Coordinates of C-alpha atoms (C1' of nucleotides) in Angstrom, one line a residue:
Chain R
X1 CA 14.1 15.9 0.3
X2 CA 11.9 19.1 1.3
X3 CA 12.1 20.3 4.5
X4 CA 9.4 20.8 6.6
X5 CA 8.1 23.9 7.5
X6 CA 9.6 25.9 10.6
X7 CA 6.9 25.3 13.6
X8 CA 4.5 22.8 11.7
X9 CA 5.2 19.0 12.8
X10 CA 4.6 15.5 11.4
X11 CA 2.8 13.2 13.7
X12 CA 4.4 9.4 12.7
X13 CA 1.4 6.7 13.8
X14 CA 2.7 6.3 17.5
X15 CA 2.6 10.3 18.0
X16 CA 0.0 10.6 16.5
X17 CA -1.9 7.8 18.0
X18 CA -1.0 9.5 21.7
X19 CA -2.6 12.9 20.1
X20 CA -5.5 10.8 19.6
X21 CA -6.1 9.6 23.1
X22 CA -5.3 13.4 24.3
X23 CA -8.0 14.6 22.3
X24 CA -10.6 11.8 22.9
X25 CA -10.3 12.2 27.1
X26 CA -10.4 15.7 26.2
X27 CA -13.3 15.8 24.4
X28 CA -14.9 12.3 25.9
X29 CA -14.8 14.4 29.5
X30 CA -16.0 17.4 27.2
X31 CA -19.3 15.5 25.9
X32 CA -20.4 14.2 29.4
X33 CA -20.9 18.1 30.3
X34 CA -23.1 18.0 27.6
X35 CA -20.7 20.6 25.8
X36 CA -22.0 20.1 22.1
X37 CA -19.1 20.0 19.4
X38 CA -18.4 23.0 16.9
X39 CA -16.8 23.3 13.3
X40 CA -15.1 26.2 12.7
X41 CA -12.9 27.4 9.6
X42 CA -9.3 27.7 9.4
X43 CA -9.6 31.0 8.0
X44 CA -11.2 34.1 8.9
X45 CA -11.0 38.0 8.1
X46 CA -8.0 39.4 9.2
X47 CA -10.0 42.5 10.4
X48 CA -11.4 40.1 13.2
X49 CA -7.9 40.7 14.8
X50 CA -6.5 43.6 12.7
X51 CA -9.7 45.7 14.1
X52 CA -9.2 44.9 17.7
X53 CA -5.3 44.7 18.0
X54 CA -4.1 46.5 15.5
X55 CA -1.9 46.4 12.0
X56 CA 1.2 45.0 14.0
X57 CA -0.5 41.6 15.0
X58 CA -0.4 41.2 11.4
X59 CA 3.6 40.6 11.9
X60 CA 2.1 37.1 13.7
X61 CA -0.8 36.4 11.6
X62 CA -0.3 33.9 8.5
X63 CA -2.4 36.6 6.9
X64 CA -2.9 37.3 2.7
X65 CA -5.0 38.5 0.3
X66 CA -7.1 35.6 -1.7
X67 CA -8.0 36.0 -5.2
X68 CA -10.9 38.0 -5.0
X69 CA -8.7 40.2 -2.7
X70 CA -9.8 40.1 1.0
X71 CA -7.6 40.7 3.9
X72 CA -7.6 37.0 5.4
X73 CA -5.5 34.8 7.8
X74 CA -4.9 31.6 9.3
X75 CA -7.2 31.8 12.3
X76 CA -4.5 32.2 15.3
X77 CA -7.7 31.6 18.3
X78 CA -11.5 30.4 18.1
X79 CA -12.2 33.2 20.7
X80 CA -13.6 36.0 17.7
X81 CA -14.8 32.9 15.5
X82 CA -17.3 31.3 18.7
X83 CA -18.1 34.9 19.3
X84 CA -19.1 35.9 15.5
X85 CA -20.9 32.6 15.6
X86 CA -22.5 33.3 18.9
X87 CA -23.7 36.8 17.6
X88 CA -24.6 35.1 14.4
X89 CA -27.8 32.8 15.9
X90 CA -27.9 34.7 19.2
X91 CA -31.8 34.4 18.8
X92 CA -32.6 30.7 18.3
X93 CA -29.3 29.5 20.3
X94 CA -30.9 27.9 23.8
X95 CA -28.3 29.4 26.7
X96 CA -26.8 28.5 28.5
X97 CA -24.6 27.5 24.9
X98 CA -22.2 25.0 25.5
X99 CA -19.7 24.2 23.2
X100 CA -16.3 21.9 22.5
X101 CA -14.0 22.2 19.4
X102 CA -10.5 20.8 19.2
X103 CA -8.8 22.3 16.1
X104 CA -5.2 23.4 14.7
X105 CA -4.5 27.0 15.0
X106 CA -1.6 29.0 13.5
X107 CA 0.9 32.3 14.8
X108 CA 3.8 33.1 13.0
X109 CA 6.0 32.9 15.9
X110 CA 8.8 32.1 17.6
X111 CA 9.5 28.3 18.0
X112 CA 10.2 27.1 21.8
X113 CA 9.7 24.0 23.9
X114 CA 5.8 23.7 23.6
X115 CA 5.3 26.4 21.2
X116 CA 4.3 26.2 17.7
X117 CA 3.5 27.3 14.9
X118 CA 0.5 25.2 13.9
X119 CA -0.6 24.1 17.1
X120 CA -3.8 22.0 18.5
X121 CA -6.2 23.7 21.2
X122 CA -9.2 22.2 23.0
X123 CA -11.7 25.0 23.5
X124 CA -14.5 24.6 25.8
X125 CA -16.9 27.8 26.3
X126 CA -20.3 28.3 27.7
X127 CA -22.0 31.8 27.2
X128 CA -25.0 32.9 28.9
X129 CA -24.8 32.8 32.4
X130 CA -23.1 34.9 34.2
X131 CA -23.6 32.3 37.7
X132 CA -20.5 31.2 39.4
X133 CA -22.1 27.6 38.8
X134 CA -20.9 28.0 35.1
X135 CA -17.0 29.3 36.2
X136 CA -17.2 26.2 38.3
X137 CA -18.6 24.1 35.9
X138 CA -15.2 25.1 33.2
X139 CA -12.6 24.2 36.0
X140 CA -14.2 21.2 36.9
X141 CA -14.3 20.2 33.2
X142 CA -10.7 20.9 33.5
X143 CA -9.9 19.0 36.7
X144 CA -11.8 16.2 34.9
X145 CA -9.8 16.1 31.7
X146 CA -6.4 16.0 33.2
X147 CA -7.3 13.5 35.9
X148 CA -9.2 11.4 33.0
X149 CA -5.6 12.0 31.3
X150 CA -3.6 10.1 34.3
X151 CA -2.9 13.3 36.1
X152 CA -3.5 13.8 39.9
X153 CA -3.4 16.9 41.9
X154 CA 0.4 16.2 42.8
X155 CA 1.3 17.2 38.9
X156 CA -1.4 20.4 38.2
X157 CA -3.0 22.9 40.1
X158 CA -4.7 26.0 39.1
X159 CA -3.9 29.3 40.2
X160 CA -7.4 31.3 40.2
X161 CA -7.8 35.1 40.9
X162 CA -10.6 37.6 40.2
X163 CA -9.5 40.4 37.3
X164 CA -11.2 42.7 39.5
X165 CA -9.0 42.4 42.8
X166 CA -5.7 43.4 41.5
X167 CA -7.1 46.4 40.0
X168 CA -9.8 47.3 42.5
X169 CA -6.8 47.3 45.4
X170 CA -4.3 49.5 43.4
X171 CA -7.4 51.5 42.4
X172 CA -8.0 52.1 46.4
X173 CA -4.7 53.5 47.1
X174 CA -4.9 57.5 47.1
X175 CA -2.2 58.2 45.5
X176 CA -2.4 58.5 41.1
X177 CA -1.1 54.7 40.6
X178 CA -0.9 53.9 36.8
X179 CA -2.5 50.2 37.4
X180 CA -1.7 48.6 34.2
X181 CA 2.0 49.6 34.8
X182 CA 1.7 47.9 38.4
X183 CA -0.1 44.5 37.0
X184 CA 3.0 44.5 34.6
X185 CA 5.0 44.8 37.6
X186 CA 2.9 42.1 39.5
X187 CA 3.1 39.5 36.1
X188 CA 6.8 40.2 36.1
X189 CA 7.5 39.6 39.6
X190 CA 8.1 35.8 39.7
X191 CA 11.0 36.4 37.2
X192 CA 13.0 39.2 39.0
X193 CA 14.3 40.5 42.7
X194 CA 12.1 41.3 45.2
X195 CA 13.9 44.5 45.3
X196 CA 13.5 45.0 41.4
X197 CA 10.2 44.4 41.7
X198 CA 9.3 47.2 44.3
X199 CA 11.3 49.6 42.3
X200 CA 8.4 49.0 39.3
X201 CA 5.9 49.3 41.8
X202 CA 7.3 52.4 43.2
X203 CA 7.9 53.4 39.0
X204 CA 3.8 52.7 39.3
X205 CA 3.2 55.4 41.5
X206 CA 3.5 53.5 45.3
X207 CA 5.3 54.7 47.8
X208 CA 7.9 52.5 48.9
X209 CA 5.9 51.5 52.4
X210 CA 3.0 50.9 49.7
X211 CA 4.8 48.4 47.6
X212 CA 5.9 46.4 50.4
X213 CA 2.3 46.4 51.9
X214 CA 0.9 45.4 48.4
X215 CA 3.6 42.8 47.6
X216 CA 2.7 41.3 50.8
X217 CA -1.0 41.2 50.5
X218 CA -1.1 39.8 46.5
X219 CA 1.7 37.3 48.0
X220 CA -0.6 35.9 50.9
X221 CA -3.6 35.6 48.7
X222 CA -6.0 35.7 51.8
X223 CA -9.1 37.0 50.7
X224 CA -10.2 38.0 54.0
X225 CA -7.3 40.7 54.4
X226 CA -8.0 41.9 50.8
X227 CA -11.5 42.8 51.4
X228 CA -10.1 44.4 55.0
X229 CA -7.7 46.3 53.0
X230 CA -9.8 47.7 50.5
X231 CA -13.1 47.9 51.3
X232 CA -14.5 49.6 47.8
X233 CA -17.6 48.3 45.8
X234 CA -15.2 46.6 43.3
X235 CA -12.9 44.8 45.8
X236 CA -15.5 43.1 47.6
X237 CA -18.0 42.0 44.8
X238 CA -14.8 40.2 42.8
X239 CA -13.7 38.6 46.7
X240 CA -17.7 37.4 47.1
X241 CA -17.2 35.8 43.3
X242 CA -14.4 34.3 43.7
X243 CA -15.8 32.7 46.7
X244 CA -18.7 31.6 45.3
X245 CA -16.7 30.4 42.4
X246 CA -14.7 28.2 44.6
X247 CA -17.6 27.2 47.3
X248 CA -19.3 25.7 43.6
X249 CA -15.6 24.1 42.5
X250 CA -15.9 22.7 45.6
X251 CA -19.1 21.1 45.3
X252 CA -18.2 20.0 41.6
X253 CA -15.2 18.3 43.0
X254 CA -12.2 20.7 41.4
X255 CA -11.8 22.8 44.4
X256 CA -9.1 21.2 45.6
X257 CA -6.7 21.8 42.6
X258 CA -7.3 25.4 42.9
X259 CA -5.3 27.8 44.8
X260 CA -6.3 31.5 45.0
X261 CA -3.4 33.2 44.0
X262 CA -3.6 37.1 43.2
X263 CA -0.7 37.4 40.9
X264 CA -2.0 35.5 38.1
X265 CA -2.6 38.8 36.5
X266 CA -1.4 37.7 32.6
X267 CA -3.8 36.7 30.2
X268 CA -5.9 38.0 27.6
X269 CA -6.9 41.5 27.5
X270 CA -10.4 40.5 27.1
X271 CA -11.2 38.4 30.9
X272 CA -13.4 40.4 33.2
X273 CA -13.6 38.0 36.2
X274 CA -12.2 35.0 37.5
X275 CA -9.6 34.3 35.5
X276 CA -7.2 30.7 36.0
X277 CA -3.9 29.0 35.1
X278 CA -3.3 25.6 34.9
X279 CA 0.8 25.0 36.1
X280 CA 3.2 22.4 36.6
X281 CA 2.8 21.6 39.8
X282 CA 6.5 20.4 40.1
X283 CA 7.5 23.4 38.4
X284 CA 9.5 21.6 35.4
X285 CA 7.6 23.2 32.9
X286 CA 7.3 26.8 34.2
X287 CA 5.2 28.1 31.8
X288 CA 1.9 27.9 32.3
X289 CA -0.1 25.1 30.6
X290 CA -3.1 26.9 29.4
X291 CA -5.9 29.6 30.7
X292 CA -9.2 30.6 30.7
X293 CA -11.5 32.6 32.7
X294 CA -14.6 35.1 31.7
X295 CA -15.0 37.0 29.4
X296 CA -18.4 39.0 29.9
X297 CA -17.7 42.0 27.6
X298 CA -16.3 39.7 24.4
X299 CA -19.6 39.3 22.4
X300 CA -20.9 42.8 23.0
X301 CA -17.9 43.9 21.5
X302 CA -19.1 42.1 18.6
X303 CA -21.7 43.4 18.0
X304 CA -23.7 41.3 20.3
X305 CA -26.3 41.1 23.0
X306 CA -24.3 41.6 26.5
X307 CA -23.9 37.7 27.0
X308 CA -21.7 36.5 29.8
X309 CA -18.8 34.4 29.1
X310 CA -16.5 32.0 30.4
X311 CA -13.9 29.5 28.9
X312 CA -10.6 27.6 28.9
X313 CA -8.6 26.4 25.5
X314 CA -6.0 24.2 26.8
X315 CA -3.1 23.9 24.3
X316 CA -1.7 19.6 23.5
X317 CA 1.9 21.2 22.9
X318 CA 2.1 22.3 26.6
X319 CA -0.2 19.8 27.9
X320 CA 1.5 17.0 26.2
X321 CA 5.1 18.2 28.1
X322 CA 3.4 17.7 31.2
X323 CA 2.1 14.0 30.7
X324 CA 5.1 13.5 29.2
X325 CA 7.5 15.1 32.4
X326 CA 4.3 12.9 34.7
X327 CA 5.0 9.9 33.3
X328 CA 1.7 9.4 32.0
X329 CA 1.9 10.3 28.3
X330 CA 0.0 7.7 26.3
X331 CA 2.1 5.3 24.8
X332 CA 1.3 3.4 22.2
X333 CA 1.2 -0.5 21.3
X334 CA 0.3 -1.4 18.0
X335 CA -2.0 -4.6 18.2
X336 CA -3.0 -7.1 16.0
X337 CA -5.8 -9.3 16.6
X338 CA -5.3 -11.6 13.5
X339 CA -2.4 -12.4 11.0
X340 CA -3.4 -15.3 8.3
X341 CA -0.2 -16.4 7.1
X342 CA -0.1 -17.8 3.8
X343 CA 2.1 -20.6 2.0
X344 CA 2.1 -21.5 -1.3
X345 CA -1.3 -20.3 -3.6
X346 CA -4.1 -20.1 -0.9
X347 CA -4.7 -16.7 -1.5
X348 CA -8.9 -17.2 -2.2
X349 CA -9.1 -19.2 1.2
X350 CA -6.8 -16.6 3.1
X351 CA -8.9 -13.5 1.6
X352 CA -12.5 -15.0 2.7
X353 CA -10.2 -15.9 6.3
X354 CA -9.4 -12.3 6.2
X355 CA -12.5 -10.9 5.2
X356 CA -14.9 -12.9 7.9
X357 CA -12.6 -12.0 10.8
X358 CA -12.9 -8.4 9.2
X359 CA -16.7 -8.1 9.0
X360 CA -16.9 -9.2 12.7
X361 CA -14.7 -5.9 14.0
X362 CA -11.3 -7.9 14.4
X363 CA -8.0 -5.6 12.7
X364 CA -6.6 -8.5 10.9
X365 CA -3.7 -8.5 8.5
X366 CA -2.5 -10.7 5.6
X367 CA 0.1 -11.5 3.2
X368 CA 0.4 -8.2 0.6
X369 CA 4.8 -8.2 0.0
X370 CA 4.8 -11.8 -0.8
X371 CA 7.2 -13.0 1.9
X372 CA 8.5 -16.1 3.0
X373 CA 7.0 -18.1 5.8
X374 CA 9.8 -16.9 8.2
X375 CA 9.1 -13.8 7.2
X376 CA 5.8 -13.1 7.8
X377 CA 5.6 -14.6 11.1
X378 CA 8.5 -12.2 12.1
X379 CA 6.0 -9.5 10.5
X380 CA 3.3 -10.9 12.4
X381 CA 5.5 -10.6 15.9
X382 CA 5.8 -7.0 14.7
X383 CA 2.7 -6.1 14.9
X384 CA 2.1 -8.0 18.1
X385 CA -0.5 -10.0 16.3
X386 CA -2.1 -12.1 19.2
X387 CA -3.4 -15.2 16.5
X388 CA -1.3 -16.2 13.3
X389 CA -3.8 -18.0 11.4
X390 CA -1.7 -20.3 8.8
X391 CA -3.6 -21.1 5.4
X392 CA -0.8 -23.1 4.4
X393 CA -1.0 -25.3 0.9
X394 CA -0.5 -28.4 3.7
X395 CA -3.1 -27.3 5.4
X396 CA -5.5 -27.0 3.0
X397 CA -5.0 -30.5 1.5
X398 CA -6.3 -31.7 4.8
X399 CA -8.8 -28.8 4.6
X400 CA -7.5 -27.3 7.1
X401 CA -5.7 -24.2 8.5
X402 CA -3.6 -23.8 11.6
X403 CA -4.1 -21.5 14.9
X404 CA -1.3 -20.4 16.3
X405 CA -0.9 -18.3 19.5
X406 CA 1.8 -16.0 19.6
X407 CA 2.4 -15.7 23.2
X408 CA 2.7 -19.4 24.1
X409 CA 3.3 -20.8 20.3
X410 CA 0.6 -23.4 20.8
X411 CA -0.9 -24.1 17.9
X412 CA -3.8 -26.7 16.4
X413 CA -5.1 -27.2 13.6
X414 CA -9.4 -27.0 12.5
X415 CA -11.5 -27.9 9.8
X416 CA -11.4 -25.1 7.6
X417 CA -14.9 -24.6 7.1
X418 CA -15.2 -24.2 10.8
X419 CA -13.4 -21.3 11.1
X420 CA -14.0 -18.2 12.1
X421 CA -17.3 -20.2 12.1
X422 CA -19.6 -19.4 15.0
X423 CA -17.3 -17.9 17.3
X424 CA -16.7 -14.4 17.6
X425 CA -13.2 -14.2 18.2
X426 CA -11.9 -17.5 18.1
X427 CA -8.2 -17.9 19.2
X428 CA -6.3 -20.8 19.8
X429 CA -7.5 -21.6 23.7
X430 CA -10.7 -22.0 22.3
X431 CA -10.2 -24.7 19.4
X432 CA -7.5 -26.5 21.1
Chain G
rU1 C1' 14.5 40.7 16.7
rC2 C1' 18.1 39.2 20.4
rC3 C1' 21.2 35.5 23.5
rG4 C1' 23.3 30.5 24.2
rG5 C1' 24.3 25.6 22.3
rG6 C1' 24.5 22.5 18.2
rU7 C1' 24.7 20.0 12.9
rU8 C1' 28.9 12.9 10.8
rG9 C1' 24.0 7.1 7.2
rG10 C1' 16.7 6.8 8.9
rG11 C1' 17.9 7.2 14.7
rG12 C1' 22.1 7.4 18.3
rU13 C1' 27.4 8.0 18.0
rA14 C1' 33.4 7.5 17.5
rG15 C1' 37.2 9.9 15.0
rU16 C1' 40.8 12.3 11.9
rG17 C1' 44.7 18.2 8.1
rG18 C1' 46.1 12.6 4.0
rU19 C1' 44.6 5.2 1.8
rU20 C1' 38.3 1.9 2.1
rA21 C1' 35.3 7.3 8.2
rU22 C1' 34.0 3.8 13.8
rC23 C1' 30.5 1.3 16.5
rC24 C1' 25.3 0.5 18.0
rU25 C1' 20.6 0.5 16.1
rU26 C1' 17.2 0.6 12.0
rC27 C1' 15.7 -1.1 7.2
rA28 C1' 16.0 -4.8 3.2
rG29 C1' 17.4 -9.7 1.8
rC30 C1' 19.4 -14.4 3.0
rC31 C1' 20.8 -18.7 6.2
rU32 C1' 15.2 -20.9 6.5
rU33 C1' 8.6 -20.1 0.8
rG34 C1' 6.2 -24.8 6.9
rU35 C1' 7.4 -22.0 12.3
rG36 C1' 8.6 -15.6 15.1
rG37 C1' 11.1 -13.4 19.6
rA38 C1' 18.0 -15.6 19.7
rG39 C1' 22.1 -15.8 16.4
rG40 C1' 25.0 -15.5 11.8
rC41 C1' 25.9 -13.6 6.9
rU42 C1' 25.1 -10.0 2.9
rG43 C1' 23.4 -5.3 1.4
rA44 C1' 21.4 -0.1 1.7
rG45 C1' 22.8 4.4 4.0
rA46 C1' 26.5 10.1 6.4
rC47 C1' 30.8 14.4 7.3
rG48 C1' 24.4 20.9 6.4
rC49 C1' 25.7 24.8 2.4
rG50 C1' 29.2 28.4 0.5
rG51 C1' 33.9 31.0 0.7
rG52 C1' 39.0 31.2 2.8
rU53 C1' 43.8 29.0 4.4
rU54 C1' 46.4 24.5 2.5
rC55 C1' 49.7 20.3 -2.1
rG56 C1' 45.3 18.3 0.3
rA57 C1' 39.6 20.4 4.7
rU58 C1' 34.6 16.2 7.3
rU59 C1' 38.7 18.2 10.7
rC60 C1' 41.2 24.9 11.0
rU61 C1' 38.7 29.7 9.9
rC62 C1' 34.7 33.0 8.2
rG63 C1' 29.7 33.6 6.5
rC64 C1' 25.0 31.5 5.7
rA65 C1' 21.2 27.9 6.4
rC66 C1' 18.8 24.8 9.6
rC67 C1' 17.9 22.4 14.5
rC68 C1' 17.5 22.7 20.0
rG69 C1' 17.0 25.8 24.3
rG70 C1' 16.0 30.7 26.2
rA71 C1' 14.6 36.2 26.2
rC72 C1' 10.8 39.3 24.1
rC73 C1' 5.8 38.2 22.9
rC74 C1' 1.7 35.2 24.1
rA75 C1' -4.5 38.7 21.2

RNA sequence: UCCGGGUUGGGGUAGUGGUUAUCCUUCAGCCUUGUGGAGGCUGAGACGCGGGUUCGAUUCUCGCACCCGGACCCA
């Protein structure tokens, strides 16, 4: 026996059959947006992350040299790979662009309840506009796919801030704040004491009046008292988008899983306005289910045009835990539309049976381990085959074969040469 | 990298310093090549690896590996 490798999974047919219905709401939802699907390969440059993040994000890249020696890995996001693409045809690519991919990605991390190391994201980006229309138009997508999933407000919500408002208040404050130490502060702050989490804010550069004013103010999440706190340029142009954001959720019908909330401050270096979680709303799987937000400055970086930005990549690990915890994780039931049993030699009659019921769409299933009659009807119950179809050597003498239905165990027998015949599913209320 | 918990047939478990390691389930076959869901019978299948203590270790002990949580991290 060989092990399997730490952080990759097998998906047996049942698991793998709920992945499948995951990914086709996912994508199904994704499609009537008109988002158009992407390929994308699983390995890139490793100077696409090395570049940005430097040599240490190597320690969680699958990264090594091929044989013509480049510096490649496993591709860990899509982020860099849509944006190289983006860059790539900026010219002949209509905007807004609108694109979908579901694909495996890999980090060499540490394995936890929802984490990974080969794991299965659902990106969906659009690029080139910069409107609130198209930040609205990403968590409505969102709001679509989970309620198209079985999920209702009760189980998900999505905590939405601006990038700019956390900053743009500690940036008002007279005093020399080091901000980035103060967002750490603020991302840390569900975790530790309300007292603990002053002291970093004082360690910032507050005063300890300060702290407590600022706690309060991220904690209410009223935009109205933000903008009369700090009434700078920056402040009031991320309150007036984040409104506009959520007057168009609103409209698009996903306004009302979104709650403003100010702290949601983690996240990718890269966001430069509204930025979102998607969390539990019951709070059994406290970390947060995926993100997304803009990213306006991303494709510049690459070498691009300036091209606005804005996305989500939910992740199935975490999003699976949460169907799961709902109750609404997609179980699966094998079913069988045909099983043509057969006795004795009647293979030639069984296989035309078979291949008939085949050509017309039907998943049909026959004899192939050469069991006995109890057998393969106990096989048949198995794979809740809903018509046993018995081509039987008896049967056959008489030129005919038997119907049986599973469910009641009815059964009646027709001319041979009659069935399927005309019908196009025949079963056993319809010959009887 | 760190912290906690764990490891007995495919899955779930009981148990023990000493004879053939318990039970449930699963799987295969049979009772029953012409009637499944119930039942009965038969069979397959396990003490994570290595060292130590011991006459003897699956059991005690140490180390390692692996698994499950969590911390850190999360581009």
């Amino acid at each position: 026996m060989y092990d399997r490798i730490k952080g990759f999974r097998d998906f047996y047919p049942g698991e793998m059959a709920a992945r499948r219905a995951t990914i086709d709401v996912l994508e199904g939802t994704a499609r009537e947006y008109g988002f158009r699907e992407i390929g994308t390969p699983a390995v890139e440059r490793a100077e696409m992350w090395t570049d940005k993040s430097g040599d240490e994000i190597v320690d969680e890249l699958y990264s090594f040299e091929d044989k013509s020696g480049r510096h490649v890995t496993l591709t860990p996001e899509l982020t860099p790979t849509v944006a190289r693409m983006v860059v790539a045809k900026q010219q002949e690519l209509s905007k807004p662009i609108k694109w979908v991919s579901t694909r495996p990605f890999w980090r060499y991390e540490q394995v936890q309840q929802g984490r990974y190391r080969e794991f299965y994201q659902t990106n969906v980006d659009i690029f080139g506009s910069s409107e609130p229309e198209a930040d609205a138009e990403i968590l409505a997508w969102a709001a679509d796919a989970l309620t198209g999933l079985g999920l209702t407000g009760e189980h998900f919500e999505f905590r939405v801030s601006h990038r700019d408002i956390l900053g743009g208040v500690l940036e008002s404050y007279d005093t020399d704040v080091d901000t980035e130490a103060a967002i750490r502060a603020v991302d840390k702050s569900d975790k530790i004491s309300r007292a603990e989490y002053h002291d970093l804010l004082i360690e910032a550069g507050l005063t300890a009046d300060q702290a407590a004013e600022f706690d309060d103010l991220i904690a209410d999440g009223d935009l109205d008292e933000v903008e009369a706190f700090a009434d700078t340029d920056r402040v009031t142009a991320a309150v007036e988008n984040l409104r506009n954001v959520l007057a168009a959720a609103e409209d698009f019908g996903a306004r009302e899983y979104c709650t403003v909330s100010l702290e949601t401050a983690r996240g990718l270096d890269y966001y430069t306005g509204v930025v979102f979680e998607c969390f539990d709303s019951a709070g059994e799987v406290s970390r947060s289910i995926f993100g997304g937000g803009r990213y306006d400055d991303l494709i510049e970086g690459f070498g691009g045009q300036p091209t606005p930005a804005v996305g989500v990549a939910p992740g199935h690990a975490t999003l699976s835990l949460l169907l799961q915890r709902a109750g609404v994780w997609p179980d699966e039931e094998v079913q069988t539309d045909y099983y043509v049993l057969q006795i004795g030699d009647t293979r030639p009659e069984a296989a035309r049976i078979v291949r008939e019921l085949r050509e017309q769409g039907h998943v049909v299933e026959t004899d192939i381990a050469g069991r006995s009659f109890g057998a393969q009807l106990d096989y048949a119950d198995s794979i809740n085959a809903e018509t046993v179809v018995i081509v039987g050597e008896q049967d056959l003498a008489n030129d005919e074969v038997t119907i049986k239905d599973m469910e009641s165990g009815d059964q009646t027998q027709v001319p041979v040469d009659d069935f399927p015949g005309d019908l196009e599913r025949p079963t056993f209320d319809d010959l009887a």
